[in-house]
CSV table of C-alpha atoms in Angstrom, one decimal:
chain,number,residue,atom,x,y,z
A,1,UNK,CA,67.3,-79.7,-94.9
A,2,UNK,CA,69.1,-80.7,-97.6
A,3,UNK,CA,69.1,-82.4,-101.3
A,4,UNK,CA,71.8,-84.8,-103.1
A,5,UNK,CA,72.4,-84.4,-106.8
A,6,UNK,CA,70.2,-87.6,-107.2
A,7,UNK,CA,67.8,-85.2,-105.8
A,8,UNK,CA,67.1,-86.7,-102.6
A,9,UNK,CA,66.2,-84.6,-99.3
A,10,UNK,CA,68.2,-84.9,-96.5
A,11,UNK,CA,67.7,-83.6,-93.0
A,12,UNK,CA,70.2,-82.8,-90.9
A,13,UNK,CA,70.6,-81.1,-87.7
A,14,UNK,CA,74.3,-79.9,-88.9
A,15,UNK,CA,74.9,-77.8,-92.2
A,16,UNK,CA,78.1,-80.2,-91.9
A,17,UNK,CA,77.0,-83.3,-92.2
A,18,UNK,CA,75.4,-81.9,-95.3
A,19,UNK,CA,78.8,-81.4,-96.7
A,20,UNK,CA,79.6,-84.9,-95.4
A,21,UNK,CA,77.6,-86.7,-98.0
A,22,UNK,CA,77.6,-83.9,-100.8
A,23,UNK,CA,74.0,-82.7,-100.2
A,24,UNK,CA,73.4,-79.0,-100.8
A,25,UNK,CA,71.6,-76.9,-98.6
A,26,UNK,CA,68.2,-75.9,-99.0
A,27,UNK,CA,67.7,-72.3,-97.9
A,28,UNK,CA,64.7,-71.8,-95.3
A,29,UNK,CA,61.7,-69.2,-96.5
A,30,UNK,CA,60.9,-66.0,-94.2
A,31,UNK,CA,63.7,-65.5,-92.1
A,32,UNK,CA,62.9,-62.6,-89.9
A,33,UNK,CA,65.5,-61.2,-87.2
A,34,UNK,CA,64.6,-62.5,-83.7
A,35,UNK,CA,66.3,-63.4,-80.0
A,36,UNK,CA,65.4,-66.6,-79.4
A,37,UNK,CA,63.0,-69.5,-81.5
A,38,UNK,CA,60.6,-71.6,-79.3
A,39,UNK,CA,58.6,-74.5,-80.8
A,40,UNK,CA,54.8,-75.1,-80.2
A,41,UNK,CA,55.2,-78.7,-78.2
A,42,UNK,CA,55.8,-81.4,-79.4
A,43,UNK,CA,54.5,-80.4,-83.1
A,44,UNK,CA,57.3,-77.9,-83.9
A,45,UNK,CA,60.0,-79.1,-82.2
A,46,UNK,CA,61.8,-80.9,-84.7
A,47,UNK,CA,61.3,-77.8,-87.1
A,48,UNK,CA,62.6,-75.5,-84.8
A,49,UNK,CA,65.9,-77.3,-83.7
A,50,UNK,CA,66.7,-77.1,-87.8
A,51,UNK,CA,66.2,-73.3,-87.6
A,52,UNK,CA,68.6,-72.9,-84.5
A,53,UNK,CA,71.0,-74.8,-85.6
A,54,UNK,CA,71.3,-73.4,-89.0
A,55,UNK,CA,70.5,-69.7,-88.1
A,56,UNK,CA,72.3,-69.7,-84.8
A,57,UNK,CA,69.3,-68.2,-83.2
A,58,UNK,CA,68.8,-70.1,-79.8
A,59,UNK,CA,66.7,-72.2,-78.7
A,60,UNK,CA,64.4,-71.5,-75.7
A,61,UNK,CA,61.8,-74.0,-74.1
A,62,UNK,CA,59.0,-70.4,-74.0
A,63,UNK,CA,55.8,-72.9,-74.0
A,64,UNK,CA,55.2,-76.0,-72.0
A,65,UNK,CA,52.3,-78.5,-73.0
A,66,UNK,CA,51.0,-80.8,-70.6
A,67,UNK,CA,51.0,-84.3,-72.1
A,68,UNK,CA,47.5,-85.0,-70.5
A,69,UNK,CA,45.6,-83.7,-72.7
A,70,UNK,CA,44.8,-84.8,-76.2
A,71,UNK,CA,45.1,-82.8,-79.7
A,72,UNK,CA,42.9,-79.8,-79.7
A,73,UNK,CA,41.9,-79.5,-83.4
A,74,UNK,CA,40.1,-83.6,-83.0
A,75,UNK,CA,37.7,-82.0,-80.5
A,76,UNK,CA,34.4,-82.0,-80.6
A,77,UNK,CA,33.5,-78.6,-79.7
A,78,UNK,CA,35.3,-75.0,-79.5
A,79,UNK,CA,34.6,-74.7,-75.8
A,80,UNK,CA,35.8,-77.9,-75.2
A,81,UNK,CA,39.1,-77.2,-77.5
A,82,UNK,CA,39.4,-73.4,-75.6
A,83,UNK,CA,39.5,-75.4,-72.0
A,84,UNK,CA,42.0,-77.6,-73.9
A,85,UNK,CA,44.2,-75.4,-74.3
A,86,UNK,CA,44.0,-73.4,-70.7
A,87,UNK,CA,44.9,-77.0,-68.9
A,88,UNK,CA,47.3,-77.4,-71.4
A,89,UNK,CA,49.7,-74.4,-72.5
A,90,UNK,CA,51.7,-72.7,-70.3
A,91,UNK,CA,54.3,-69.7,-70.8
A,92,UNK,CA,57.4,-69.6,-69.4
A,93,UNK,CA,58.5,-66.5,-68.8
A,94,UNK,CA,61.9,-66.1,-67.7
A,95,UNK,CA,62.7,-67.9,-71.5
A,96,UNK,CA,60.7,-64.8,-73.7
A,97,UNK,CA,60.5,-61.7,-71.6
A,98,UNK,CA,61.6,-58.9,-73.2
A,99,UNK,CA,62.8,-61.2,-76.4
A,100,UNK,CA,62.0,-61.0,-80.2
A,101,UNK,CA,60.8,-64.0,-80.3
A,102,UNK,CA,60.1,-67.0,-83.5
A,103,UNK,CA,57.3,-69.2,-82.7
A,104,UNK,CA,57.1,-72.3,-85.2
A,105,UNK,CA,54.3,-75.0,-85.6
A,106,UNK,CA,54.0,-77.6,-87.9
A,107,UNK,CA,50.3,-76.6,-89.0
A,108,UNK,CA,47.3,-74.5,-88.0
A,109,UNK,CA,43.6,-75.5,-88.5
A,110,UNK,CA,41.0,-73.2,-87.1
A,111,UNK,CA,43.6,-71.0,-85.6
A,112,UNK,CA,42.4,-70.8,-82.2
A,113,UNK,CA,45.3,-72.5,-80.1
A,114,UNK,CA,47.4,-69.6,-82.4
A,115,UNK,CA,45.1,-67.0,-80.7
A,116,UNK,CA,45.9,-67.9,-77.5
A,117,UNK,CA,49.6,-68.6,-77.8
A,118,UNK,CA,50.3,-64.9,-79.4
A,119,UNK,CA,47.9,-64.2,-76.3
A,120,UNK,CA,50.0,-66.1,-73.8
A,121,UNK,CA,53.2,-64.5,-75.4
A,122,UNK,CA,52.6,-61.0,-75.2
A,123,UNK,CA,51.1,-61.6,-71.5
A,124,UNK,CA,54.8,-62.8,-70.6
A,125,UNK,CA,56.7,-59.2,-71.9
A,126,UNK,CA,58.1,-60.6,-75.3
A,127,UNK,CA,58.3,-57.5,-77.9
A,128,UNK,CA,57.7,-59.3,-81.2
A,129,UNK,CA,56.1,-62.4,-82.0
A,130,UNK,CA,56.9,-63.9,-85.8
A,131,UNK,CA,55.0,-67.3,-86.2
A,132,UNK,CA,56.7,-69.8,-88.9
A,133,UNK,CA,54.7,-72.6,-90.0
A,134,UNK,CA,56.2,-75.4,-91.3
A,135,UNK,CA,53.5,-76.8,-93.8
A,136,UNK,CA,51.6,-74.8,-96.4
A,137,UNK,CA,48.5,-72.9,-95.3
A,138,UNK,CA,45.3,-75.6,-94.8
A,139,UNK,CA,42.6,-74.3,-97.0
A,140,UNK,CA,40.8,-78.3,-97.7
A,141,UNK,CA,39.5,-80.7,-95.3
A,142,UNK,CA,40.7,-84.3,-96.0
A,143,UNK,CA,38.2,-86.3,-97.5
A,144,UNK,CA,40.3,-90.0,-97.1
A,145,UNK,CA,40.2,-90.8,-93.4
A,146,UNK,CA,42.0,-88.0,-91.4
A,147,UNK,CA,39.8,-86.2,-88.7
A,148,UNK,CA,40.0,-82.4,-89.9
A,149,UNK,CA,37.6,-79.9,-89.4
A,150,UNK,CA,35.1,-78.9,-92.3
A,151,UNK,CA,36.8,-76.4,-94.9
A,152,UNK,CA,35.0,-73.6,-93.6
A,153,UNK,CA,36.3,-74.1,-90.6
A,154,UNK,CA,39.7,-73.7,-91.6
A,155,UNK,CA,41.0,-70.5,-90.6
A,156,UNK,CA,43.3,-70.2,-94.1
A,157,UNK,CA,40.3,-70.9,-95.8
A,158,UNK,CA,38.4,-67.9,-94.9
A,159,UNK,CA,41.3,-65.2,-94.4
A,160,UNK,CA,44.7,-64.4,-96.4
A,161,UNK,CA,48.0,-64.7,-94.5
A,162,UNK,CA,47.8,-61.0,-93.6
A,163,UNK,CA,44.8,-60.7,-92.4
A,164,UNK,CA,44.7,-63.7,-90.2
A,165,UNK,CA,48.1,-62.2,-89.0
A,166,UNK,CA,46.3,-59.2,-87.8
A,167,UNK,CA,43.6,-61.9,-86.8
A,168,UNK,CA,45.7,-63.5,-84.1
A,169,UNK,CA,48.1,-60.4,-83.0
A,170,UNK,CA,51.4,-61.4,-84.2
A,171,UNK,CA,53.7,-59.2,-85.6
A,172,UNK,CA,54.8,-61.7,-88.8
A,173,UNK,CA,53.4,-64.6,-90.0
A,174,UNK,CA,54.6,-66.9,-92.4
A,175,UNK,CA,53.7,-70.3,-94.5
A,176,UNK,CA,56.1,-72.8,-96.4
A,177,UNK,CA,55.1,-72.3,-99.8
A,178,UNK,CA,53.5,-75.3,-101.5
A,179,UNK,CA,56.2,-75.0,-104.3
A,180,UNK,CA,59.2,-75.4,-101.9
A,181,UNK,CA,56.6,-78.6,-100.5
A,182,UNK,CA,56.6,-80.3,-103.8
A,183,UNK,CA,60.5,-79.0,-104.6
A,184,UNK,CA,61.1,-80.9,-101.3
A,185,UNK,CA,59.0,-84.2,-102.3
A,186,UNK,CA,60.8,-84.0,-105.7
A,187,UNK,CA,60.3,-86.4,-108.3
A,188,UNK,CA,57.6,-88.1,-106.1
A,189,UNK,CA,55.5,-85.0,-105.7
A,190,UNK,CA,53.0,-86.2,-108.7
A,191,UNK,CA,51.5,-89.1,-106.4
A,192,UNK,CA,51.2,-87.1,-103.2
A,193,UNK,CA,47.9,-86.1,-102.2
A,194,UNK,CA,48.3,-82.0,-101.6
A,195,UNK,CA,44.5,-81.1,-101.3
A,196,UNK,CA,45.0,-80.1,-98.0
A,197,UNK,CA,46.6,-77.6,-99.1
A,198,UNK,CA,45.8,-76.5,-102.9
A,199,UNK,CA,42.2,-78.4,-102.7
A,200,UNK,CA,42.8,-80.4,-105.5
A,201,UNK,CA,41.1,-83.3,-105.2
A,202,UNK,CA,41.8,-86.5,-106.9
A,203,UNK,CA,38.0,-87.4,-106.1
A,204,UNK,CA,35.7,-84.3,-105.8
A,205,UNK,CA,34.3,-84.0,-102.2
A,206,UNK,CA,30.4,-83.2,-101.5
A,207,UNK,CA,31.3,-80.4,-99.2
A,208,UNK,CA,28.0,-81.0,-97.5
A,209,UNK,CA,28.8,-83.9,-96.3
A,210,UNK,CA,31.5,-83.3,-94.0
């Protein structure tokens, strides 16, 4: 990811073709040494091949999703969301044993598929697990339309990034900031909605009703 001197961001998958058109590198937040980054499929993939290629870490496929099964967090229940994700994650092992390895998702909600995939990780032999989220922590449900669960529900809204680190088992964990979020969106950032995230509502929710 990058940014022009107009100020628009750029994404890339070479630093060089940054240089191509003049845009300056934005450095990413967190970096933590690690063998190998793997992306939660398909939500972190494009994330994650931006990491690799400027870090040089590589890339490993260490989780397969099957494609069968529908989003977990839309669910109606957590039993039916847990037997989600057992018919749908799978570790590969050959990828992460014995490896340091970077997870990275776009976004957690409740934070139960990130309980099992630090599960599933540490079952296959890897040594370290740093999670890297892509979006800021989720602390509001969205009021205007998207299916998300209730605010309480919302794992970030109930526990501080260190304590749901300890929560889920990981060994790091790490948010994009909502600052480097609105340095991203720029000039534009005024007439985005960011309440998922700093639960600033344009129009104040009844929390009851969700």
């Amino acid at each position: 990811m990058g940014r022009k001197s107009n100020g628009a961001v750029v994404f890339a998958f070479e630093t060089c073709a940054l240089d191509l058109i003049q845009a300056t590198y934005e450095p990413r937040e967190s970096p933590v040494d690690c063998d190998v980054v793997i992306a939660v499929p398909d939500s972190g993939m494009v994330v994650s091949l931006g990491y690799v290629t400027e870090s040089g870490v590589p890339f490993k496929q260490g989780l397969i999703w099957s494609h069968y099964v529908g989003r977990m967090f839309i669910l109606p229940t957590q039993t039916i969301r847990d037997l989600g994700v057992k018919l749908k994650l799978a570790s590969v092992k050959a990828m992460i044993e014995g490896k340091r390895v970077m997870v990275i998702d776009d976004s957690i909600k409740r934070g139960k598929t990130s309980l099992k995939i630090v599960r599933l990780l540490k079952e296959a032999g890897t040594t370290e697990i740093h999670m890297r989220i892509s979006s800021p922590a989720i602390i509001g449900s969205c009021y205007y339309g998207v299916d998300t669960p209730s605010s309480k529900e919302l794992i970030s809204n109930r526990m501080d990034v260190e304590k749901f680190r300890n929560y889920i088992g990981c060994d790091s964990l790490a948010f994009l900031s909502i600052d480097s979020l609105r340095k991203f969106t720029g000039e534009d950032a005024p007439g985005f909605c960011n309440a998922y995230f700093s639960v600033h509502y344009s129009v104040m929710p009844k929390e009851e009703s969700r």
